Coordinates of C-alpha atoms in Angstrom, one line a residue:
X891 CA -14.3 -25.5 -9.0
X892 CA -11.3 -25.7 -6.7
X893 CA -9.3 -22.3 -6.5
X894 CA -6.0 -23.7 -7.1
X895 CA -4.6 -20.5 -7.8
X896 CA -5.6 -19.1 -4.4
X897 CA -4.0 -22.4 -2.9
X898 CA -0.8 -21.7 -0.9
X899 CA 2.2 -22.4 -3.4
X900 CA 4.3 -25.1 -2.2
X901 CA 6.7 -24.7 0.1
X902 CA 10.7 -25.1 -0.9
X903 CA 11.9 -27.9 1.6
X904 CA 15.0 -27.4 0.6
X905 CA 18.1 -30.2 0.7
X906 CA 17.5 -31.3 3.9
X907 CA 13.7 -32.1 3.4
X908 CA 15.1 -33.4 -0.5
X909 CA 17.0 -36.0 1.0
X910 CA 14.0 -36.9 4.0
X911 CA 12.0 -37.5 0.8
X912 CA 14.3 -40.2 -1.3
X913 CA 14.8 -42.0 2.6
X914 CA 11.2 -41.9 3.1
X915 CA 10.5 -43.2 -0.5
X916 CA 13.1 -46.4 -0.3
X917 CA 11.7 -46.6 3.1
X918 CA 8.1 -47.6 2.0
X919 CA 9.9 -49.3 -0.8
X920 CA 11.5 -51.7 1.4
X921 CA 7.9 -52.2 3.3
X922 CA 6.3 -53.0 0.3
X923 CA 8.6 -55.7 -0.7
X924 CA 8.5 -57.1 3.3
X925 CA 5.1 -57.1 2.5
X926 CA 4.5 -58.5 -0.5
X927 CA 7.7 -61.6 -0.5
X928 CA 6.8 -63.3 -4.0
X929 CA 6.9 -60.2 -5.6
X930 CA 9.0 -57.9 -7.5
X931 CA 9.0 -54.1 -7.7
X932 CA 10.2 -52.0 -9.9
X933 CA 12.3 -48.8 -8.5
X934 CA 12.5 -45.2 -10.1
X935 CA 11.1 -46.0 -12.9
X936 CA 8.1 -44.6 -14.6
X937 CA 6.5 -43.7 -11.0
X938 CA 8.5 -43.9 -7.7
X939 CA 7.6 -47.6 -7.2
X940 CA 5.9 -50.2 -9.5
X941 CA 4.4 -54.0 -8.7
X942 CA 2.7 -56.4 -11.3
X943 CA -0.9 -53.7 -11.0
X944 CA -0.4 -50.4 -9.5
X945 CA 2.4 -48.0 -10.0
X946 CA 3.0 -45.2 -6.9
X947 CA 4.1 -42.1 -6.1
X948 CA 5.4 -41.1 -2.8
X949 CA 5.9 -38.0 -1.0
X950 CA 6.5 -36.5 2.0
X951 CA 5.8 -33.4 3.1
X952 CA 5.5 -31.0 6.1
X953 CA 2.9 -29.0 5.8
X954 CA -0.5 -29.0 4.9
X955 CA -2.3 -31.0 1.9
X956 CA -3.7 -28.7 -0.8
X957 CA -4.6 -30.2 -4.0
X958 CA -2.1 -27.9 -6.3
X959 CA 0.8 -29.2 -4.2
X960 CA 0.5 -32.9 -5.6
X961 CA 0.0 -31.7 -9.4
X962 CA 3.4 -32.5 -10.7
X963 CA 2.8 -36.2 -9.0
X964 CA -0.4 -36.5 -10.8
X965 CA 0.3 -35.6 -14.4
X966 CA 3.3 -37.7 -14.4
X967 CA 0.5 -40.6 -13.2
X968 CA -2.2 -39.2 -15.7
X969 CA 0.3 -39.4 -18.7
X970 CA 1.1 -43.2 -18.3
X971 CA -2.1 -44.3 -17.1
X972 CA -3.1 -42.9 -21.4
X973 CA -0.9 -45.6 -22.7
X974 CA -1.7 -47.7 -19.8
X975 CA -5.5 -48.1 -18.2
X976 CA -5.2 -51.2 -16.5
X977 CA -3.3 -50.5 -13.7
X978 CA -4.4 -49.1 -10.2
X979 CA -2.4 -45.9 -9.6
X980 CA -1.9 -44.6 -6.0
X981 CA -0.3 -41.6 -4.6
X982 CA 1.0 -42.7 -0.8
X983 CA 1.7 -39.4 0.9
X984 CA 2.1 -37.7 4.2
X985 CA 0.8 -34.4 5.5
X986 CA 0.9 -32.8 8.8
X987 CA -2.9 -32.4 9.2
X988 CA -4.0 -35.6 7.0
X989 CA -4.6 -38.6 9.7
X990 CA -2.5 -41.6 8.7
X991 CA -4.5 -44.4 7.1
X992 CA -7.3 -42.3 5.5
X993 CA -7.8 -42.1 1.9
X994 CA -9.5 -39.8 -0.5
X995 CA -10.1 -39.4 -4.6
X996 CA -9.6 -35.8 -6.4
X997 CA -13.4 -34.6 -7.4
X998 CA -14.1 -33.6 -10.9
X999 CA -13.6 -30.2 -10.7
X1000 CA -9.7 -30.9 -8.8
X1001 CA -8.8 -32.9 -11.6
X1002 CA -9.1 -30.5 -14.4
X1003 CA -7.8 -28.1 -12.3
X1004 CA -4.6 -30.0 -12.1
X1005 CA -4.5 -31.0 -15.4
X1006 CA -5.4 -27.5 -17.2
X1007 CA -2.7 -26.7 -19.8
X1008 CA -0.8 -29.4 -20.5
X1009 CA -4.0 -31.6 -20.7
X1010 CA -6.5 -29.4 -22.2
X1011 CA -7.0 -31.6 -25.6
X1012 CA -7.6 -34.8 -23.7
X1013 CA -11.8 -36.4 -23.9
X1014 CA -13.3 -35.6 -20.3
X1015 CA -14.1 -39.1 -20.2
X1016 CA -10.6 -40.5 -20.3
X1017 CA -9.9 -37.8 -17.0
X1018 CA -13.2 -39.8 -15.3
X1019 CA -11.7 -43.4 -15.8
X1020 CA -8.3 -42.0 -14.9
X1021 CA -10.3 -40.3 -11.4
X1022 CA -11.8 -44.1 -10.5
X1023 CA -8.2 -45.4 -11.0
X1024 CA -6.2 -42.7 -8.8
X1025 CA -6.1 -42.7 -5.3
X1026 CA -4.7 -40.5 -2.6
X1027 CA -3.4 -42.7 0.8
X1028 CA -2.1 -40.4 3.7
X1029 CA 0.6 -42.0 5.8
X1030 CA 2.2 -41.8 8.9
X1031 CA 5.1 -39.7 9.2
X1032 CA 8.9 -40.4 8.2
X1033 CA 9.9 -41.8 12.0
X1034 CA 7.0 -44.2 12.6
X1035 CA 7.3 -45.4 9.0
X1036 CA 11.1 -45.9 9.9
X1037 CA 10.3 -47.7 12.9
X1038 CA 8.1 -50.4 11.0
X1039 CA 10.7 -50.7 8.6
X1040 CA 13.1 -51.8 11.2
X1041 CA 10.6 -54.2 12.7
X1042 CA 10.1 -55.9 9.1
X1043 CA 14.1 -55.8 9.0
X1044 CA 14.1 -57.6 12.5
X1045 CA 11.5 -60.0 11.6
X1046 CA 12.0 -60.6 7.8
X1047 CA 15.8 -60.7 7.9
X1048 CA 17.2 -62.1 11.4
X1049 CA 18.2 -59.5 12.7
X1050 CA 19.2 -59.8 16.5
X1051 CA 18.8 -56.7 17.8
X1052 CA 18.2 -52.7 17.0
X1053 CA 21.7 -51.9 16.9
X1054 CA 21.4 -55.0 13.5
X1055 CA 19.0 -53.8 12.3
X1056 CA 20.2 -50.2 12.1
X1057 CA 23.4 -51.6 10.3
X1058 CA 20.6 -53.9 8.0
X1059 CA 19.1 -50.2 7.2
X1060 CA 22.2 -48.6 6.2
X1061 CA 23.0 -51.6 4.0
X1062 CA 19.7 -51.9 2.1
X1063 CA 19.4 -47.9 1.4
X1064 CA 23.2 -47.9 -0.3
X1065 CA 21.6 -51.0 -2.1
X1066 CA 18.4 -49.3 -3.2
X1067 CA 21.0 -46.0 -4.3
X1068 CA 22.9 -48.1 -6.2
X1069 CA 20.2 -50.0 -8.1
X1070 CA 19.2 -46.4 -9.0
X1071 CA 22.5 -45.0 -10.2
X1072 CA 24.0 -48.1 -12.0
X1073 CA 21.2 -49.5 -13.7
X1074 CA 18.7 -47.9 -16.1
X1075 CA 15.3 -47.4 -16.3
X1076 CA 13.4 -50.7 -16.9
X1077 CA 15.8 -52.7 -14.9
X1078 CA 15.8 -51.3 -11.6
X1079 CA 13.9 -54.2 -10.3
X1080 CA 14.5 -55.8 -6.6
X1081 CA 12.4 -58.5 -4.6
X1082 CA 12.9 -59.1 -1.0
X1083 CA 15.7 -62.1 -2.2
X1084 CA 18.0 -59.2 -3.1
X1085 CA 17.8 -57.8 0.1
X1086 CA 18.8 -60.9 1.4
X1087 CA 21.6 -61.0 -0.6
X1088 CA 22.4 -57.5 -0.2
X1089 CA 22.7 -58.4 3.6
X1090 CA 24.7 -60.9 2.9
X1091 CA 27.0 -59.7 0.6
X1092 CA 27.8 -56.6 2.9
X1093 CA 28.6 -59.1 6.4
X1094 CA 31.0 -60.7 4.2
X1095 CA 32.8 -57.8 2.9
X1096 CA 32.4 -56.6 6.7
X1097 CA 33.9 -60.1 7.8
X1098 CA 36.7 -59.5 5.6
X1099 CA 37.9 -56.3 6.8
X1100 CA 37.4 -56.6 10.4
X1101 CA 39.4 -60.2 10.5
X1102 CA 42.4 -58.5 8.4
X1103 CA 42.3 -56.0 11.1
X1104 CA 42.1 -57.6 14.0
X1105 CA 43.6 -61.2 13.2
X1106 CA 46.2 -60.4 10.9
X1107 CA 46.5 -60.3 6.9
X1108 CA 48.7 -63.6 6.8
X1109 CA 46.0 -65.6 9.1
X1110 CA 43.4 -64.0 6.4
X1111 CA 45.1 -65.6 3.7
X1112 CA 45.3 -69.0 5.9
X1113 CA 41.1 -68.6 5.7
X1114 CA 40.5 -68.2 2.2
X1115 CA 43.0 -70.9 1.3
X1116 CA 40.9 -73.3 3.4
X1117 CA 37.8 -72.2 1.5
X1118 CA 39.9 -72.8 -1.7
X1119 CA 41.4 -76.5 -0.8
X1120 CA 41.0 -78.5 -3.8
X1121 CA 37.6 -80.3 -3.4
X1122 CA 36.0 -81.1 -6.8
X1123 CA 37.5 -78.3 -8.6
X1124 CA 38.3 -80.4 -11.4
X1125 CA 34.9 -81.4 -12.7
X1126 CA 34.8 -81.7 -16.7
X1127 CA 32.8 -79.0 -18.3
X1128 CA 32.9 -76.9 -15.1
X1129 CA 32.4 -73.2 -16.2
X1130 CA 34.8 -71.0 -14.2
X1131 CA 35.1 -66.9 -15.0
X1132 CA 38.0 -65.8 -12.7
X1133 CA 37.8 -61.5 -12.5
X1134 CA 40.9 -59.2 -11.1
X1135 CA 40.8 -55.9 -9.9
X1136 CA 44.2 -53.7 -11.0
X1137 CA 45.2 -50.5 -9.8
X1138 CA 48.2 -48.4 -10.9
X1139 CA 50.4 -50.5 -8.0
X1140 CA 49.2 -53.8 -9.6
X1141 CA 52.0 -55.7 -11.6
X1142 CA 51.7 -57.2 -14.9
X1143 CA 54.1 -60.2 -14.0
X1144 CA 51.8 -60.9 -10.4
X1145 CA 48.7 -61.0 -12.6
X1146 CA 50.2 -63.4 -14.9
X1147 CA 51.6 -65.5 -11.9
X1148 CA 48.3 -65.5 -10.3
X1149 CA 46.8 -66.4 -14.1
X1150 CA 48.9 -69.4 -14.8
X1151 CA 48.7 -70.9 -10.8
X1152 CA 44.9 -70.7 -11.2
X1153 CA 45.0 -72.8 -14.6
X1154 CA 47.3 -74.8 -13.1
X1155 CA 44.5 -75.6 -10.0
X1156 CA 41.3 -75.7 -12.0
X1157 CA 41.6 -77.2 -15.9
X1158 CA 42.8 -80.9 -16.6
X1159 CA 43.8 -80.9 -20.4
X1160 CA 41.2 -82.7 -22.5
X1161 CA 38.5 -83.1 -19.2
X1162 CA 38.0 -79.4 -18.4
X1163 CA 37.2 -76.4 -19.9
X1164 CA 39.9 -73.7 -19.5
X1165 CA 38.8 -70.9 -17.0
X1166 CA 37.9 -67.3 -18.4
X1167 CA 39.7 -64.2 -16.4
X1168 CA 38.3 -60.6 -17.0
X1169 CA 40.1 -57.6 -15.6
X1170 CA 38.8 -54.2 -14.2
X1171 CA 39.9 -51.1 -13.6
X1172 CA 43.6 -49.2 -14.1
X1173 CA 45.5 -51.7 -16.1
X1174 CA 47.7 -52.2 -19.1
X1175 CA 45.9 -55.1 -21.3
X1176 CA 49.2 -55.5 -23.5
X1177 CA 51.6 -55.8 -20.6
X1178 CA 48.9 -58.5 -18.9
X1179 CA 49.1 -60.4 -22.6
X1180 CA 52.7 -60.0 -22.3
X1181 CA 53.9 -61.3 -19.4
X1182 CA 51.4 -64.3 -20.2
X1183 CA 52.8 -64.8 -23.5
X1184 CA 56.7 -65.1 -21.9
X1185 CA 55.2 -67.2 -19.1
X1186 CA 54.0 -69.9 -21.8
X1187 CA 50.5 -69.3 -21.3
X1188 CA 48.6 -69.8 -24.6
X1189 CA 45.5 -67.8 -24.0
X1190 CA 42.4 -66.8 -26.5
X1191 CA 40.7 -63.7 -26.4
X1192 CA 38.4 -63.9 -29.2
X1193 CA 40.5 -61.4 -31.6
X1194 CA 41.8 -64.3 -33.3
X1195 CA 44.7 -62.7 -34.8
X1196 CA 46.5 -59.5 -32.8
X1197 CA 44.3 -56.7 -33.3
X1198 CA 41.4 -58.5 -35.1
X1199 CA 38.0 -58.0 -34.7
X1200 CA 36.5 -59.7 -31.7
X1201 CA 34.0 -62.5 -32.3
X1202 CA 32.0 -64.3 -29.5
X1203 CA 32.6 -67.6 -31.2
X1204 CA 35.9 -67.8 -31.6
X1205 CA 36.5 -66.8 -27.4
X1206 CA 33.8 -69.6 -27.0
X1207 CA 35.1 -72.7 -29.5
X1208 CA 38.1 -71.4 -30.8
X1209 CA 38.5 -72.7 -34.4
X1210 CA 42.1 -73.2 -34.0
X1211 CA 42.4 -75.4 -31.1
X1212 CA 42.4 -75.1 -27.4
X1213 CA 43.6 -72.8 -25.0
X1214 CA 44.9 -72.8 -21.5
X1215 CA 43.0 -70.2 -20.7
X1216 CA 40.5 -67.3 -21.9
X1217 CA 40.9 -63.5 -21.5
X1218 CA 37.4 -61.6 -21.8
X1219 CA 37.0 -58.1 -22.1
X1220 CA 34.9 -56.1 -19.0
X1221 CA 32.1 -54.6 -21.5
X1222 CA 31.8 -58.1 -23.4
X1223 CA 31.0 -59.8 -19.9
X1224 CA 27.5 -60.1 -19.3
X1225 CA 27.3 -61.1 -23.1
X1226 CA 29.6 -64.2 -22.8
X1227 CA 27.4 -64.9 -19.8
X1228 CA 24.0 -65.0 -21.3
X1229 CA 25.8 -67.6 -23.9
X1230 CA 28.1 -69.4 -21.9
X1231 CA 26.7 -71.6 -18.2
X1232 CA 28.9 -70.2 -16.2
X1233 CA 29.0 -72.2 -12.6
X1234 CA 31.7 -70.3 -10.5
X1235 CA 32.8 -66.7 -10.4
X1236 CA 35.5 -65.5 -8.5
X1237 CA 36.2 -62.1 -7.8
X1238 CA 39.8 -60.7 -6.3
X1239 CA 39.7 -57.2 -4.9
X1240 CA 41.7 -54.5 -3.8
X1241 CA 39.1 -51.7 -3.2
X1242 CA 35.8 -52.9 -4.1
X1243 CA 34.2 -56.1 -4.6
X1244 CA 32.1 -55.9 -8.0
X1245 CA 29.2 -58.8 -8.4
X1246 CA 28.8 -61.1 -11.4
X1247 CA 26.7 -59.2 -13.9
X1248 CA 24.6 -62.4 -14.3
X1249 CA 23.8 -64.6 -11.3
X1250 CA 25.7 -67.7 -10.7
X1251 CA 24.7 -70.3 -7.9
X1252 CA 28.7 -70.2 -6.5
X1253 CA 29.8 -66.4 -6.1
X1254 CA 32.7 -65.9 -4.3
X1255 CA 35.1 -62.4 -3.2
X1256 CA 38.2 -62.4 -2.2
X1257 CA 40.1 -59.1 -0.7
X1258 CA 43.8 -58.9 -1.7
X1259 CA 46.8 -56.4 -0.6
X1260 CA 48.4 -58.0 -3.9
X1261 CA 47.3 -60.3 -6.6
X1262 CA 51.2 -61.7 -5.7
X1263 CA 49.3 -63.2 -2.3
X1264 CA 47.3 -65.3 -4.5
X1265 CA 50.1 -68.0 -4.6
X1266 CA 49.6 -68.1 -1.0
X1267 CA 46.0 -69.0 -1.1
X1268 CA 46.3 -71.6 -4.3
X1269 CA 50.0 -73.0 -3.3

């Protein structure tokens, strides 16, 4: 039997190798999905990365490979592959003295060893068929793995040269982080169409900023009004959700201004649905309804009565006849979207864009210094 107790203990990387490791696990992440275009992954969540039939774990480390230091990686393996035998499960590692490209199994004898304790009650034939499922896969090191994943970049996403690609990087990590840290486990999911989009989404916001600052806020304005000339827009049974961002310098009356010129634009009584506008952030919802309310703008937003309960039916065909417009709360978003086919969302910003919570086939994001310059762009 392997003497795993005599095996050097792990050594304690610290946060610098910590953070080497996440890079080097969305790294291989993004070359799976360059590699595999149709498919989808699954990210953090129950092994480090997940396709349609293996699930992986994926380490990097320093020093040298000694069974004990890859226990944690396969129990965590060994106690889903009990409530799940059908998958292939793989461990993709590096160590400094394990050649790139080779791949071993863990004997018999390793096995138990690693699984001794928390294991001990579990039929020795169930550790054999979990043995013939596992694989260990050494790979190369955290800078040649970086450089392929800038040459899938170049080649799977245009980009034009290193210095791109580099940016393509940086844009596709905070993507990967963000997946993580916003969504749950069992939704983390991302295909290489996301990346595109992620791409995509960032040269925009990019776009934005860098003409404000070097052409001018007012010639800004000029642009987005171009993209907003009224072509189409009033299409019967168009679905249009309209989301503003409010900090503490936004004011109630610009919102309601803004509100009541986008109706004005987009619904044709009796041939078009009346828009839906949701708003985020620091805000005061009665001051919004307010200044609405003294503006003339008869609005539903599902309570039916002030301060009744709110009901997804009566936001969607109000029984009491129709509204100019529709006010949905942030949290009852993604509901009214899984209901409702919604065709256009529009987002105004003042710090951060925030994407529609279910996808639409006509996005668009709009950075504002003020809601106010809204009349600007729909005048």
């Amino acid at each position: 039997m392997t003497d795993l107790a005599g095996s050097p203990p792990p050594v304690d990387d610290g946060g610098h190798d910590a953070i080497k490791g996440f890079a080097y696990q969305f790294d291989k992440t993004l070359l799976e999905i360059f590699q595999n275009p149709r498919q989808r992954l699954e990210i953090e969540g129950a092994q480090d990365l997940s396709g349609e039939h293996y699930h992986m774990q994926i380490k990097n480390r320093s020093g040298k490979f000694y069974p004990s230091v890859i226990g944690k990686a396969v129990r965590r393996m060994f106690l889903q592959f009990m409530s799940n035998r059908d998958a292939a499960y793989i461990l993709h590692c590096h160590f400094a003295d394990q050649p790139s490209g080779t791949s071993r199994l863990l004997t018999p004898d390793e096995l138990n060893g690693l699984l001794s304790g928390q294991f001990d009650d579990v039929e020795q034939d169930l550790k054999l068929q979990f043995s013939k499922s596992f694989c260990i896969n050494f790979a190369e090191d955290y800078e040649t793995q970086f450089r392929n994943v800038l040459h899938c970049i170049a080649s799977g996403l245009g980009a034009k040269d290193s210095v791109e690609a580099l940016s393509y990087h940086a844009i596709l990590h905070a993507y990967l982080r963000n997946l993580v840290l916003t969504e749950p486990s069992g939704r983390r999911w991302v295909a290489l169409n996301d990346l595109r989009k992620a791409v995509t989404d960032a040269r925009s916001a990019i776009f934005a900023s860098t003409y404000v600052l070097y052409c001018g806020y007012e010639k800004y304005l000029k642009m987005v009004r171009k993209q907003y000339l009224p072509r189409k827009v009033n299409v019967p049974n168009l679905e249009r959700i309209f989301s503003f961002e409010c900090t503490g310098d936004t004011r109630p009356e610009d919102i309601a201004e803004a509100v009541l010129t986008i109706c004005d634009r987009y619904r044709i009584a009796e041939s078009s649905p009346a828009p839906y506008f949701t708003f985020r952030g620091e805000f005061d919802e009665s001051s919004i309804k307010a200044n609405l309310w003294e503006a003339g703008a008869y609005f539903n937003d599902g309570r039916g009565y002030h301060g009744g309960a709110f009901k997804m039916e009566i936001l969607t065909n109000p029984p009491f006849g129709a509204a100019r417009l529709k006010l949905v709360e942030q949290d009852k978003l993604h509901d009214l979207m899984t209901e409702v086919k919604v065709k256009e969302f529009h987002d105004f910003f003042l710090t951060g864009k925030r994407d529609s919570p279910v996808a639409v086939p006509r996005p668009h994001h709009v950075f504002l210094q003020s809601h106010g310059d809204l009349m600007e762009v729909f005048r």
